[in-house]
Amino acid sequence: MGHQENIANLDSCWTKEGRVPRIAIVGAGLSGIGAVIALRQAGYTDVTVYEKADRVGGTWRDNHYPGLSCDVPSYWYSYSFEPKSDWTHRFSYGPEILAYIDHVADKYDVLSAVKLNSPVTELTYLGPKWQLKAEGHDTEIFDFVISATGILHHPAYPDIPGLDTFKGAMFHTTRWDDSVSLEGKRVGIIGTGSTSAQIVGEITHKVGHMSVFQRTPHWVGPLPQKKYGAIWKTILRTFPVLHLFLAWFYKRLMLTTFAKATIGDVKEQQKIEQACLKMLKDQVPDLELRAKLTPDYKATCKRLIFCSDFYPAISRDNAELVTAGISAIEAEGVRTEDGRLHELDVLVLATGFKVSEFILPTKVYGENKIELSEQWDGAPRAHRAMTIPNFPNFWMLEGPTGPVGNLSLISITETQIAYMIQCLDKMKAEKAASIEVKQEVFESLNKEMAEAVTTTTWATGGCASWYIDKTGTPNLYPWHPSRFYKEMEQADFSEYLLTD
Ligand code: NAP
């Protein structure tokens, strides 16, 4: 359908005309791809995905740093509808996950729905439809927009004086420069989060010297990596039901241990802390180094790192953990507050992401031209991590206040997609033109969540983390994730305004 025809049909309503709705999805990562497949299977076949990059894959396309892997077990970090018998490892490496995503996109013909190199610049609600502007395309009209942009995709660059003056190679981890050889080089890395731990573990034995600039020690737990053999893969191929069991098993494992620890279960939290301390003691014999690596806040307050390679790497003779604060970046390297210049050839910025953006900086105008970034004002919120008052017919996958952390985001996005399809079915049955969360429902649940989050380890653990937003509170689902899964099983339509 062309632009003019769309505009002419602005008042038309898919439910009354008996046609399928036109649905635009922003982003062709794991969520966007999963949404296309599920929507089509549910009969919602008019789906177009706008992808800013030149290929699908989202975070697994953007990130290709050395050591990139997923610390969520492979059998759980897979689509439920596309089990894979031949994962090579218990915790998959990035290239294998990207190949899996490509395989799914290909097998389910997702690519036919995707417009690549098409960043969406503006979305405007022209009730009950959305006008979408994307680079390189005519303006289009859709009945629904689904934001599937992910959370961690806008790199956060540190505000350090002289950052631009460094004369060696310098890049953020999510913009890794594969053309830069690290062999024998003096490499520095700023940050010690999950990304840094994987990189340091992977490259330290190859580089000449590794300087790791740590502002705060992070808790690091053991990652029980395992390579799967041919017999195991054959068993899984022969008994596919085993996939279901394994996904269930790993989900249950995380829900009964880690998830409990994050929301304030002291016993589980201490068990995790003990396991981390044991690994630290076993892997770092040097007492001074061990002390520097020991956090002074509670484990799981920041996102827990699972990595068994970081401590052995930082203990190597060619590695140094620098704990003096950074005062400036200079042409030759990093100057620390003790006056020392750490001379470097390569500087890696493992400094995390701008986490309050989601679909921003795309301009999203809702009812009465309210702009999403203004409504959020640096503290994004969404009902059930999906819908926002003043933004009807607009859904987010993996939106704010969701149960992120060390869980399988695939299982969360699949849960949300199924919920969204229930809402579409409801609209169809009631011949509704728009759906929007009620303001009072949104506010009361958010108030409840804001209160509940104050007792979680994210809030009480004594740390600063990317979970905490402008309001000073963790922007996460504050209860046990099993409650989230349960609440999402059956949509409560009394929470929504359905209009004709
Ligand atoms: P991150 O956890 O936000 O860590 C950023 C690091 O940079 C921290 O150590 C931080 O120090 C440091 N930093 C930031 N600004 C700095 C500055 N100006 N000066 C000095 N240090 C500075 O980022 P990340 O490691 O990229 O991880 C982000 C998230 O990605 C993770 O939490 C996780 O959710 C996800 N991830 C997942 C996996 C996986 O296997 N599933 C792997 C990698 C990443 P402070 O601690 O003092 O703030």
JSON list of N, CA, C and O in Angstrom, two decimals, residues 382-435:
[
{"chain": "A", "resi": 382, "resn": "ALA", "atom": "N", "xyz": [7.31, 1.68, 31.64]},
{"chain": "A", "resi": 382, "resn": "ALA", "atom": "CA", "xyz": [6.28, 1.10, 30.77]},
{"chain": "A", "resi": 382, "resn": "ALA", "atom": "C", "xyz": [5.49, 0.09, 31.57]},
{"chain": "A", "resi": 382, "resn": "ALA", "atom": "O", "xyz": [6.05, -0.60, 32.44]},
{"chain": "A", "resi": 383, "resn": "HIS", "atom": "N", "xyz": [4.21, 0.01, 31.30]},
{"chain": "A", "resi": 383, "resn": "HIS", "atom": "CA", "xyz": [3.35, -0.94, 32.00]},
{"chain": "A", "resi": 383, "resn": "HIS", "atom": "C", "xyz": [3.68, -2.35, 31.51]},
{"chain": "A", "resi": 383, "resn": "HIS", "atom": "O", "xyz": [3.64, -2.61, 30.31]},
{"chain": "A", "resi": 384, "resn": "ARG", "atom": "N", "xyz": [4.00, -3.22, 32.44]},
{"chain": "A", "resi": 384, "resn": "ARG", "atom": "CA", "xyz": [4.40, -4.60, 32.13]},
{"chain": "A", "resi": 384, "resn": "ARG", "atom": "C", "xyz": [5.57, -4.60, 31.14]},
{"chain": "A", "resi": 384, "resn": "ARG", "atom": "O", "xyz": [5.69, -5.45, 30.28]},
{"chain": "A", "resi": 385, "resn": "ALA", "atom": "N", "xyz": [6.39, -3.56, 31.27]},
{"chain": "A", "resi": 385, "resn": "ALA", "atom": "CA", "xyz": [7.57, -3.38, 30.42]},
{"chain": "A", "resi": 385, "resn": "ALA", "atom": "C", "xyz": [7.18, -3.34, 28.94]},
{"chain": "A", "resi": 385, "resn": "ALA", "atom": "O", "xyz": [7.99, -3.68, 28.06]},
{"chain": "A", "resi": 386, "resn": "MET", "atom": "N", "xyz": [5.93, -2.91, 28.66]},
{"chain": "A", "resi": 386, "resn": "MET", "atom": "CA", "xyz": [5.45, -2.95, 27.28]},
{"chain": "A", "resi": 386, "resn": "MET", "atom": "C", "xyz": [4.70, -1.71, 26.79]},
{"chain": "A", "resi": 386, "resn": "MET", "atom": "O", "xyz": [4.92, -1.27, 25.68]},
{"chain": "A", "resi": 387, "resn": "THR", "atom": "N", "xyz": [3.75, -1.20, 27.59]},
{"chain": "A", "resi": 387, "resn": "THR", "atom": "CA", "xyz": [2.88, -0.14, 27.06]},
{"chain": "A", "resi": 387, "resn": "THR", "atom": "C", "xyz": [2.98, 1.12, 27.91]},
{"chain": "A", "resi": 387, "resn": "THR", "atom": "O", "xyz": [3.32, 1.07, 29.09]},
{"chain": "A", "resi": 388, "resn": "ILE", "atom": "N", "xyz": [2.63, 2.25, 27.28]},
{"chain": "A", "resi": 388, "resn": "ILE", "atom": "CA", "xyz": [2.87, 3.55, 27.91]},
{"chain": "A", "resi": 388, "resn": "ILE", "atom": "C", "xyz": [1.61, 4.41, 27.73]},
{"chain": "A", "resi": 388, "resn": "ILE", "atom": "O", "xyz": [1.10, 4.50, 26.60]},
{"chain": "A", "resi": 389, "resn": "PRO", "atom": "N", "xyz": [1.12, 5.05, 28.79]},
{"chain": "A", "resi": 389, "resn": "PRO", "atom": "CA", "xyz": [-0.03, 5.93, 28.61]},
{"chain": "A", "resi": 389, "resn": "PRO", "atom": "C", "xyz": [0.30, 7.05, 27.61]},
{"chain": "A", "resi": 389, "resn": "PRO", "atom": "O", "xyz": [1.45, 7.50, 27.56]},
{"chain": "A", "resi": 390, "resn": "ASN", "atom": "N", "xyz": [-0.66, 7.46, 26.87]},
{"chain": "A", "resi": 390, "resn": "ASN", "atom": "CA", "xyz": [-0.54, 8.49, 25.80]},
{"chain": "A", "resi": 390, "resn": "ASN", "atom": "C", "xyz": [0.08, 7.93, 24.51]},
{"chain": "A", "resi": 390, "resn": "ASN", "atom": "O", "xyz": [0.26, 8.67, 23.56]},
{"chain": "A", "resi": 391, "resn": "PHE", "atom": "N", "xyz": [0.40, 6.65, 24.53]},
{"chain": "A", "resi": 391, "resn": "PHE", "atom": "CA", "xyz": [0.99, 6.04, 23.33]},
{"chain": "A", "resi": 391, "resn": "PHE", "atom": "C", "xyz": [0.18, 4.79, 22.95]},
{"chain": "A", "resi": 391, "resn": "PHE", "atom": "O", "xyz": [0.67, 3.66, 23.10]},
{"chain": "A", "resi": 392, "resn": "PRO", "atom": "N", "xyz": [-1.05, 4.98, 22.46]},
{"chain": "A", "resi": 392, "resn": "PRO", "atom": "CA", "xyz": [-1.88, 3.82, 22.12]},
{"chain": "A", "resi": 392, "resn": "PRO", "atom": "C", "xyz": [-1.29, 3.05, 20.94]},
{"chain": "A", "resi": 392, "resn": "PRO", "atom": "O", "xyz": [-0.52, 3.60, 20.15]},
{"chain": "A", "resi": 393, "resn": "ASN", "atom": "N", "xyz": [-1.66, 1.82, 20.84]},
{"chain": "A", "resi": 393, "resn": "ASN", "atom": "CA", "xyz": [-1.24, 0.96, 19.71]},
{"chain": "A", "resi": 393, "resn": "ASN", "atom": "C", "xyz": [0.28, 0.95, 19.54]},
{"chain": "A", "resi": 393, "resn": "ASN", "atom": "O", "xyz": [0.80, 0.88, 18.42]},
{"chain": "A", "resi": 394, "resn": "PHE", "atom": "N", "xyz": [0.97, 1.07, 20.65]},
{"chain": "A", "resi": 394, "resn": "PHE", "atom": "CA", "xyz": [2.44, 1.09, 20.64]},
{"chain": "A", "resi": 394, "resn": "PHE", "atom": "C", "xyz": [2.92, 0.13, 21.72]},
{"chain": "A", "resi": 394, "resn": "PHE", "atom": "O", "xyz": [2.48, 0.21, 22.87]},
{"chain": "A", "resi": 395, "resn": "TRP", "atom": "N", "xyz": [3.76, -0.79, 21.32]},
{"chain": "A", "resi": 395, "resn": "TRP", "atom": "CA", "xyz": [4.25, -1.80, 22.26]},
{"chain": "A", "resi": 395, "resn": "TRP", "atom": "C", "xyz": [5.76, -1.78, 22.30]},
{"chain": "A", "resi": 395, "resn": "TRP", "atom": "O", "xyz": [6.41, -1.54, 21.29]},
{"chain": "A", "resi": 396, "resn": "MET", "atom": "N", "xyz": [6.29, -2.07, 23.47]},
{"chain": "A", "resi": 396, "resn": "MET", "atom": "CA", "xyz": [7.73, -2.24, 23.57]},
{"chain": "A", "resi": 396, "resn": "MET", "atom": "C", "xyz": [8.01, -3.69, 23.95]},
{"chain": "A", "resi": 396, "resn": "MET", "atom": "O", "xyz": [7.31, -4.26, 24.79]},
{"chain": "A", "resi": 397, "resn": "LEU", "atom": "N", "xyz": [9.03, -4.26, 23.35]},
{"chain": "A", "resi": 397, "resn": "LEU", "atom": "CA", "xyz": [9.52, -5.56, 23.82]},
{"chain": "A", "resi": 397, "resn": "LEU", "atom": "C", "xyz": [10.79, -5.27, 24.60]},
{"chain": "A", "resi": 397, "resn": "LEU", "atom": "O", "xyz": [11.62, -4.48, 24.16]},
{"chain": "A", "resi": 398, "resn": "GLU", "atom": "N", "xyz": [10.94, -5.91, 25.75]},
{"chain": "A", "resi": 398, "resn": "GLU", "atom": "CA", "xyz": [12.08, -5.62, 26.64]},
{"chain": "A", "resi": 398, "resn": "GLU", "atom": "C", "xyz": [12.10, -4.14, 26.99]},
{"chain": "A", "resi": 398, "resn": "GLU", "atom": "O", "xyz": [13.16, -3.50, 26.99]},
{"chain": "A", "resi": 399, "resn": "GLY", "atom": "N", "xyz": [10.92, -3.59, 27.28]},
{"chain": "A", "resi": 399, "resn": "GLY", "atom": "CA", "xyz": [10.86, -2.18, 27.67]},
{"chain": "A", "resi": 399, "resn": "GLY", "atom": "C", "xyz": [11.30, -1.99, 29.11]},
{"chain": "A", "resi": 399, "resn": "GLY", "atom": "O", "xyz": [11.72, -2.93, 29.79]},
{"chain": "A", "resi": 400, "resn": "PRO", "atom": "N", "xyz": [11.21, -0.72, 29.60]},
{"chain": "A", "resi": 400, "resn": "PRO", "atom": "CA", "xyz": [11.65, -0.43, 30.96]},
{"chain": "A", "resi": 400, "resn": "PRO", "atom": "C", "xyz": [10.85, -1.17, 32.02]},
{"chain": "A", "resi": 400, "resn": "PRO", "atom": "O", "xyz": [9.70, -1.53, 31.79]},
{"chain": "A", "resi": 401, "resn": "THR", "atom": "N", "xyz": [11.45, -1.34, 33.17]},
{"chain": "A", "resi": 401, "resn": "THR", "atom": "CA", "xyz": [10.88, -2.03, 34.35]},
{"chain": "A", "resi": 401, "resn": "THR", "atom": "C", "xyz": [10.60, -3.51, 34.12]},
{"chain": "A", "resi": 401, "resn": "THR", "atom": "O", "xyz": [9.74, -4.09, 34.77]},
{"chain": "A", "resi": 402, "resn": "GLY", "atom": "N", "xyz": [11.34, -4.10, 33.24]},
{"chain": "A", "resi": 402, "resn": "GLY", "atom": "CA", "xyz": [11.19, -5.53, 32.99]},
{"chain": "A", "resi": 402, "resn": "GLY", "atom": "C", "xyz": [12.17, -6.34, 33.83]},
{"chain": "A", "resi": 402, "resn": "GLY", "atom": "O", "xyz": [13.08, -5.78, 34.45]},
{"chain": "A", "resi": 403, "resn": "PRO", "atom": "N", "xyz": [11.97, -7.66, 33.86]},
{"chain": "A", "resi": 403, "resn": "PRO", "atom": "CA", "xyz": [12.90, -8.51, 34.62]},
{"chain": "A", "resi": 403, "resn": "PRO", "atom": "C", "xyz": [14.15, -8.83, 33.81]},
{"chain": "A", "resi": 403, "resn": "PRO", "atom": "O", "xyz": [14.27, -9.92, 33.27]},
{"chain": "A", "resi": 404, "resn": "VAL", "atom": "N", "xyz": [15.05, -7.87, 33.72]},
{"chain": "A", "resi": 404, "resn": "VAL", "atom": "CA", "xyz": [16.31, -8.17, 33.02]},
{"chain": "A", "resi": 404, "resn": "VAL", "atom": "C", "xyz": [17.32, -8.67, 34.04]},
{"chain": "A", "resi": 404, "resn": "VAL", "atom": "O", "xyz": [16.95, -9.18, 35.08]},
{"chain": "A", "resi": 405, "resn": "GLY", "atom": "N", "xyz": [18.59, -8.54, 33.77]},
{"chain": "A", "resi": 405, "resn": "GLY", "atom": "CA", "xyz": [19.58, -9.10, 34.70]},
{"chain": "A", "resi": 405, "resn": "GLY", "atom": "C", "xyz": [20.12, -10.38, 34.09]},
{"chain": "A", "resi": 405, "resn": "GLY", "atom": "O", "xyz": [20.27, -10.49, 32.89]},
{"chain": "A", "resi": 406, "resn": "ASN", "atom": "N", "xyz": [20.39, -11.38, 34.94]},
{"chain": "A", "resi": 406, "resn": "ASN", "atom": "CA", "xyz": [20.99, -12.60, 34.41]},
{"chain": "A", "resi": 406, "resn": "ASN", "atom": "C", "xyz": [19.92, -13.62, 34.00]},
{"chain": "A", "resi": 406, "resn": "ASN", "atom": "O", "xyz": [20.03, -14.80, 34.30]},
{"chain": "A", "resi": 407, "resn": "LEU", "atom": "N", "xyz": [18.89, -13.16, 33.28]},
{"chain": "A", "resi": 407, "resn": "LEU", "atom": "CA", "xyz": [17.86, -14.10, 32.81]},
{"chain": "A", "resi": 407, "resn": "LEU", "atom": "C", "xyz": [17.94, -14.18, 31.29]},
{"chain": "A", "resi": 407, "resn": "LEU", "atom": "O", "xyz": [18.61, -13.39, 30.66]},
{"chain": "A", "resi": 408, "resn": "SER", "atom": "N", "xyz": [17.21, -15.16, 30.72]},
{"chain": "A", "resi": 408, "resn": "SER", "atom": "CA", "xyz": [17.18, -15.26, 29.26]},
{"chain": "A", "resi": 408, "resn": "SER", "atom": "C", "xyz": [16.21, -14.22, 28.72]},
{"chain": "A", "resi": 408, "resn": "SER", "atom": "O", "xyz": [15.00, -14.33, 28.91]},
{"chain": "A", "resi": 409, "resn": "LEU", "atom": "N", "xyz": [16.76, -13.22, 28.04]},
{"chain": "A", "resi": 409, "resn": "LEU", "atom": "CA", "xyz": [15.88, -12.19, 27.48]},
{"chain": "A", "resi": 409, "resn": "LEU", "atom": "C", "xyz": [14.99, -12.78, 26.39]},
{"chain": "A", "resi": 409, "resn": "LEU", "atom": "O", "xyz": [13.93, -12.25, 26.10]},
{"chain": "A", "resi": 410, "resn": "ILE", "atom": "N", "xyz": [15.40, -13.90, 25.81]},
{"chain": "A", "resi": 410, "resn": "ILE", "atom": "CA", "xyz": [14.55, -14.52, 24.78]},
{"chain": "A", "resi": 410, "resn": "ILE", "atom": "C", "xyz": [13.26, -15.01, 25.43]},
{"chain": "A", "resi": 410, "resn": "ILE", "atom": "O", "xyz": [12.17, -14.84, 24.89]},
{"chain": "A", "resi": 411, "resn": "SER", "atom": "N", "xyz": [13.38, -15.61, 26.59]},
{"chain": "A", "resi": 411, "resn": "SER", "atom": "CA", "xyz": [12.16, -16.13, 27.22]},
{"chain": "A", "resi": 411, "resn": "SER", "atom": "C", "xyz": [11.25, -14.98, 27.64]},
{"chain": "A", "resi": 411, "resn": "SER", "atom": "O", "xyz": [10.03, -15.09, 27.60]},
{"chain": "A", "resi": 412, "resn": "ILE", "atom": "N", "xyz": [11.83, -13.84, 28.02]},
{"chain": "A", "resi": 412, "resn": "ILE", "atom": "CA", "xyz": [11.00, -12.69, 28.41]},
{"chain": "A", "resi": 412, "resn": "ILE", "atom": "C", "xyz": [10.32, -12.10, 27.18]},
{"chain": "A", "resi": 412, "resn": "ILE", "atom": "O", "xyz": [9.13, -11.81, 27.19]},
{"chain": "A", "resi": 413, "resn": "THR", "atom": "N", "xyz": [11.07, -11.96, 26.11]},
{"chain": "A", "resi": 413, "resn": "THR", "atom": "CA", "xyz": [10.46, -11.36, 24.91]},
{"chain": "A", "resi": 413, "resn": "THR", "atom": "C", "xyz": [9.36, -12.28, 24.35]},
{"chain": "A", "resi": 413, "resn": "THR", "atom": "O", "xyz": [8.31, -11.82, 23.91]},
{"chain": "A", "resi": 414, "resn": "GLU", "atom": "N", "xyz": [9.56, -13.57, 24.40]},
{"chain": "A", "resi": 414, "resn": "GLU", "atom": "CA", "xyz": [8.52, -14.50, 23.91]},
{"chain": "A", "resi": 414, "resn": "GLU", "atom": "C", "xyz": [7.25, -14.36, 24.76]},
{"chain": "A", "resi": 414, "resn": "GLU", "atom": "O", "xyz": [6.14, -14.41, 24.25]},
{"chain": "A", "resi": 415, "resn": "THR", "atom": "N", "xyz": [7.44, -14.18, 26.05]},
{"chain": "A", "resi": 415, "resn": "THR", "atom": "CA", "xyz": [6.30, -14.00, 26.96]},
{"chain": "A", "resi": 415, "resn": "THR", "atom": "C", "xyz": [5.54, -12.74, 26.58]},
{"chain": "A", "resi": 415, "resn": "THR", "atom": "O", "xyz": [4.30, -12.71, 26.54]},
{"chain": "A", "resi": 416, "resn": "GLN", "atom": "N", "xyz": [6.28, -11.68, 26.31]},
{"chain": "A", "resi": 416, "resn": "GLN", "atom": "CA", "xyz": [5.65, -10.41, 25.96]},
{"chain": "A", "resi": 416, "resn": "GLN", "atom": "C", "xyz": [4.95, -10.48, 24.60]},
{"chain": "A", "resi": 416, "resn": "GLN", "atom": "O", "xyz": [3.87, -9.92, 24.43]},
{"chain": "A", "resi": 417, "resn": "ILE", "atom": "N", "xyz": [5.56, -11.17, 23.66]},
{"chain": "A", "resi": 417, "resn": "ILE", "atom": "CA", "xyz": [4.96, -11.28, 22.33]},
{"chain": "A", "resi": 417, "resn": "ILE", "atom": "C", "xyz": [3.61, -12.02, 22.43]},
{"chain": "A", "resi": 417, "resn": "ILE", "atom": "O", "xyz": [2.61, -11.61, 21.83]},
{"chain": "A", "resi": 418, "resn": "ALA", "atom": "N", "xyz": [3.59, -13.09, 23.22]},
{"chain": "A", "resi": 418, "resn": "ALA", "atom": "CA", "xyz": [2.34, -13.86, 23.38]},
{"chain": "A", "resi": 418, "resn": "ALA", "atom": "C", "xyz": [1.26, -12.99, 24.02]},
{"chain": "A", "resi": 418, "resn": "ALA", "atom": "O", "xyz": [0.08, -13.04, 23.63]},
{"chain": "A", "resi": 419, "resn": "TYR", "atom": "N", "xyz": [1.66, -12.15, 24.97]},
{"chain": "A", "resi": 419, "resn": "TYR", "atom": "CA", "xyz": [0.73, -11.24, 25.65]},
{"chain": "A", "resi": 419, "resn": "TYR", "atom": "C", "xyz": [0.16, -10.23, 24.64]},
{"chain": "A", "resi": 419, "resn": "TYR", "atom": "O", "xyz": [-1.04, -9.96, 24.60]},
{"chain": "A", "resi": 420, "resn": "MET", "atom": "N", "xyz": [1.05, -9.71, 23.82]},
{"chain": "A", "resi": 420, "resn": "MET", "atom": "CA", "xyz": [0.65, -8.71, 22.81]},
{"chain": "A", "resi": 420, "resn": "MET", "atom": "C", "xyz": [-0.35, -9.32, 21.83]},
{"chain": "A", "resi": 420, "resn": "MET", "atom": "O", "xyz": [-1.33, -8.67, 21.45]},
{"chain": "A", "resi": 421, "resn": "ILE", "atom": "N", "xyz": [-0.13, -10.58, 21.47]},
{"chain": "A", "resi": 421, "resn": "ILE", "atom": "CA", "xyz": [-1.05, -11.24, 20.54]},
{"chain": "A", "resi": 421, "resn": "ILE", "atom": "C", "xyz": [-2.43, -11.42, 21.19]},
{"chain": "A", "resi": 421, "resn": "ILE", "atom": "O", "xyz": [-3.46, -11.26, 20.52]},
{"chain": "A", "resi": 422, "resn": "GLN", "atom": "N", "xyz": [-2.44, -11.70, 22.47]},
{"chain": "A", "resi": 422, "resn": "GLN", "atom": "CA", "xyz": [-3.74, -11.76, 23.18]},
{"chain": "A", "resi": 422, "resn": "GLN", "atom": "C", "xyz": [-4.47, -10.43, 23.04]},
{"chain": "A", "resi": 422, "resn": "GLN", "atom": "O", "xyz": [-5.69, -10.40, 22.85]},
{"chain": "A", "resi": 423, "resn": "CYS", "atom": "N", "xyz": [-3.74, -9.35, 23.15]},
{"chain": "A", "resi": 423, "resn": "CYS", "atom": "CA", "xyz": [-4.37, -8.02, 23.05]},
{"chain": "A", "resi": 423, "resn": "CYS", "atom": "C", "xyz": [-4.90, -7.78, 21.64]},
{"chain": "A", "resi": 423, "resn": "CYS", "atom": "O", "xyz": [-6.00, -7.23, 21.47]},
{"chain": "A", "resi": 424, "resn": "LEU", "atom": "N", "xyz": [-4.14, -8.18, 20.65]},
{"chain": "A", "resi": 424, "resn": "LEU", "atom": "CA", "xyz": [-4.61, -8.02, 19.26]},
{"chain": "A", "resi": 424, "resn": "LEU", "atom": "C", "xyz": [-5.88, -8.84, 19.04]},
{"chain": "A", "resi": 424, "resn": "LEU", "atom": "O", "xyz": [-6.84, -8.37, 18.43]},
{"chain": "A", "resi": 425, "resn": "ASP", "atom": "N", "xyz": [-5.87, -10.06, 19.56]},
{"chain": "A", "resi": 425, "resn": "ASP", "atom": "CA", "xyz": [-7.06, -10.93, 19.41]},
{"chain": "A", "resi": 425, "resn": "ASP", "atom": "C", "xyz": [-8.27, -10.30, 20.10]},
{"chain": "A", "resi": 425, "resn": "ASP", "atom": "O", "xyz": [-9.39, -10.35, 19.58]},
{"chain": "A", "resi": 426, "resn": "LYS", "atom": "N", "xyz": [-8.03, -9.71, 21.24]},
{"chain": "A", "resi": 426, "resn": "LYS", "atom": "CA", "xyz": [-9.12, -9.07, 21.99]},
{"chain": "A", "resi": 426, "resn": "LYS", "atom": "C", "xyz": [-9.68, -7.89, 21.18]},
{"chain": "A", "resi": 426, "resn": "LYS", "atom": "O", "xyz": [-10.89, -7.71, 21.06]},
{"chain": "A", "resi": 427, "resn": "MET", "atom": "N", "xyz": [-8.77, -7.10, 20.61]},
{"chain": "A", "resi": 427, "resn": "MET", "atom": "CA", "xyz": [-9.21, -5.95, 19.80]},
{"chain": "A", "resi": 427, "resn": "MET", "atom": "C", "xyz": [-10.05, -6.42, 18.63]},
{"chain": "A", "resi": 427, "resn": "MET", "atom": "O", "xyz": [-11.06, -5.83, 18.28]},
{"chain": "A", "resi": 428, "resn": "LYS", "atom": "N", "xyz": [-9.58, -7.51, 18.03]},
{"chain": "A", "resi": 428, "resn": "LYS", "atom": "CA", "xyz": [-10.29, -8.06, 16.86]},
{"chain": "A", "resi": 428, "resn": "LYS", "atom": "C", "xyz": [-11.70, -8.49, 17.29]},
{"chain": "A", "resi": 428, "resn": "LYS", "atom": "O", "xyz": [-12.69, -8.16, 16.62]},
{"chain": "A", "resi": 429, "resn": "ALA", "atom": "N", "xyz": [-11.78, -9.19, 18.41]},
{"chain": "A", "resi": 429, "resn": "ALA", "atom": "CA", "xyz": [-13.08, -9.70, 18.88]},
{"chain": "A", "resi": 429, "resn": "ALA", "atom": "C", "xyz": [-14.02, -8.54, 19.23]},
{"chain": "A", "resi": 429, "resn": "ALA", "atom": "O", "xyz": [-15.22, -8.62, 19.00]},
{"chain": "A", "resi": 430, "resn": "GLU", "atom": "N", "xyz": [-13.47, -7.45, 19.75]},
{"chain": "A", "resi": 430, "resn": "GLU", "atom": "CA", "xyz": [-14.31, -6.33, 20.20]},
{"chain": "A", "resi": 430, "resn": "GLU", "atom": "C", "xyz": [-14.40, -5.22, 19.16]},
{"chain": "A", "resi": 430, "resn": "GLU", "atom": "O", "xyz": [-14.94, -4.16, 19.43]},
{"chain": "A", "resi": 431, "resn": "LYS", "atom": "N", "xyz": [-13.79, -5.47, 18.01]},
{"chain": "A", "resi": 431, "resn": "LYS", "atom": "CA", "xyz": [-13.74, -4.46, 16.94]},
{"chain": "A", "resi": 431, "resn": "LYS", "atom": "C", "xyz": [-13.22, -3.10, 17.44]},
{"chain": "A", "resi": 431, "resn": "LYS", "atom": "O", "xyz": [-13.75, -2.04, 17.12]},
{"chain": "A", "resi": 432, "resn": "ALA", "atom": "N", "xyz": [-12.20, -3.16, 18.26]},
{"chain": "A", "resi": 432, "resn": "ALA", "atom": "CA", "xyz": [-11.62, -1.93, 18.81]},
{"chain": "A", "resi": 432, "resn": "ALA", "atom": "C", "xyz": [-10.59, -1.35, 17.85]},
{"chain": "A", "resi": 432, "resn": "ALA", "atom": "O", "xyz": [-9.95, -2.08, 17.09]},
{"chain": "A", "resi": 433, "resn": "ALA", "atom": "N", "xyz": [-10.47, -0.04, 17.90]},
{"chain": "A", "resi": 433, "resn": "ALA", "atom": "CA", "xyz": [-9.51, 0.63, 17.01]},
{"chain": "A", "resi": 433, "resn": "ALA", "atom": "C", "xyz": [-8.19, 0.90, 17.72]},
{"chain": "A", "resi": 433, "resn": "ALA", "atom": "O", "xyz": [-7.14, 0.99, 17.09]},
{"chain": "A", "resi": 434, "resn": "SER", "atom": "N", "xyz": [-8.26, 1.06, 19.04]},
{"chain": "A", "resi": 434, "resn": "SER", "atom": "CA", "xyz": [-7.01, 1.34, 19.74]},
{"chain": "A", "resi": 434, "resn": "SER", "atom": "C", "xyz": [-7.01, 0.72, 21.13]},
{"chain": "A", "resi": 434, "resn": "SER", "atom": "O", "xyz": [-8.07, 0.47, 21.72]},
{"chain": "A", "resi": 435, "resn": "ILE", "atom": "N", "xyz": [-5.82, 0.51, 21.62]},
{"chain": "A", "resi": 435, "resn": "ILE", "atom": "CA", "xyz": [-5.63, -0.04, 22.96]},
{"chain": "A", "resi": 435, "resn": "ILE", "atom": "C", "xyz": [-4.54, 0.78, 23.65]},
{"chain": "A", "resi": 435, "resn": "ILE", "atom": "O", "xyz": [-3.53, 1.13, 23.03]}
]
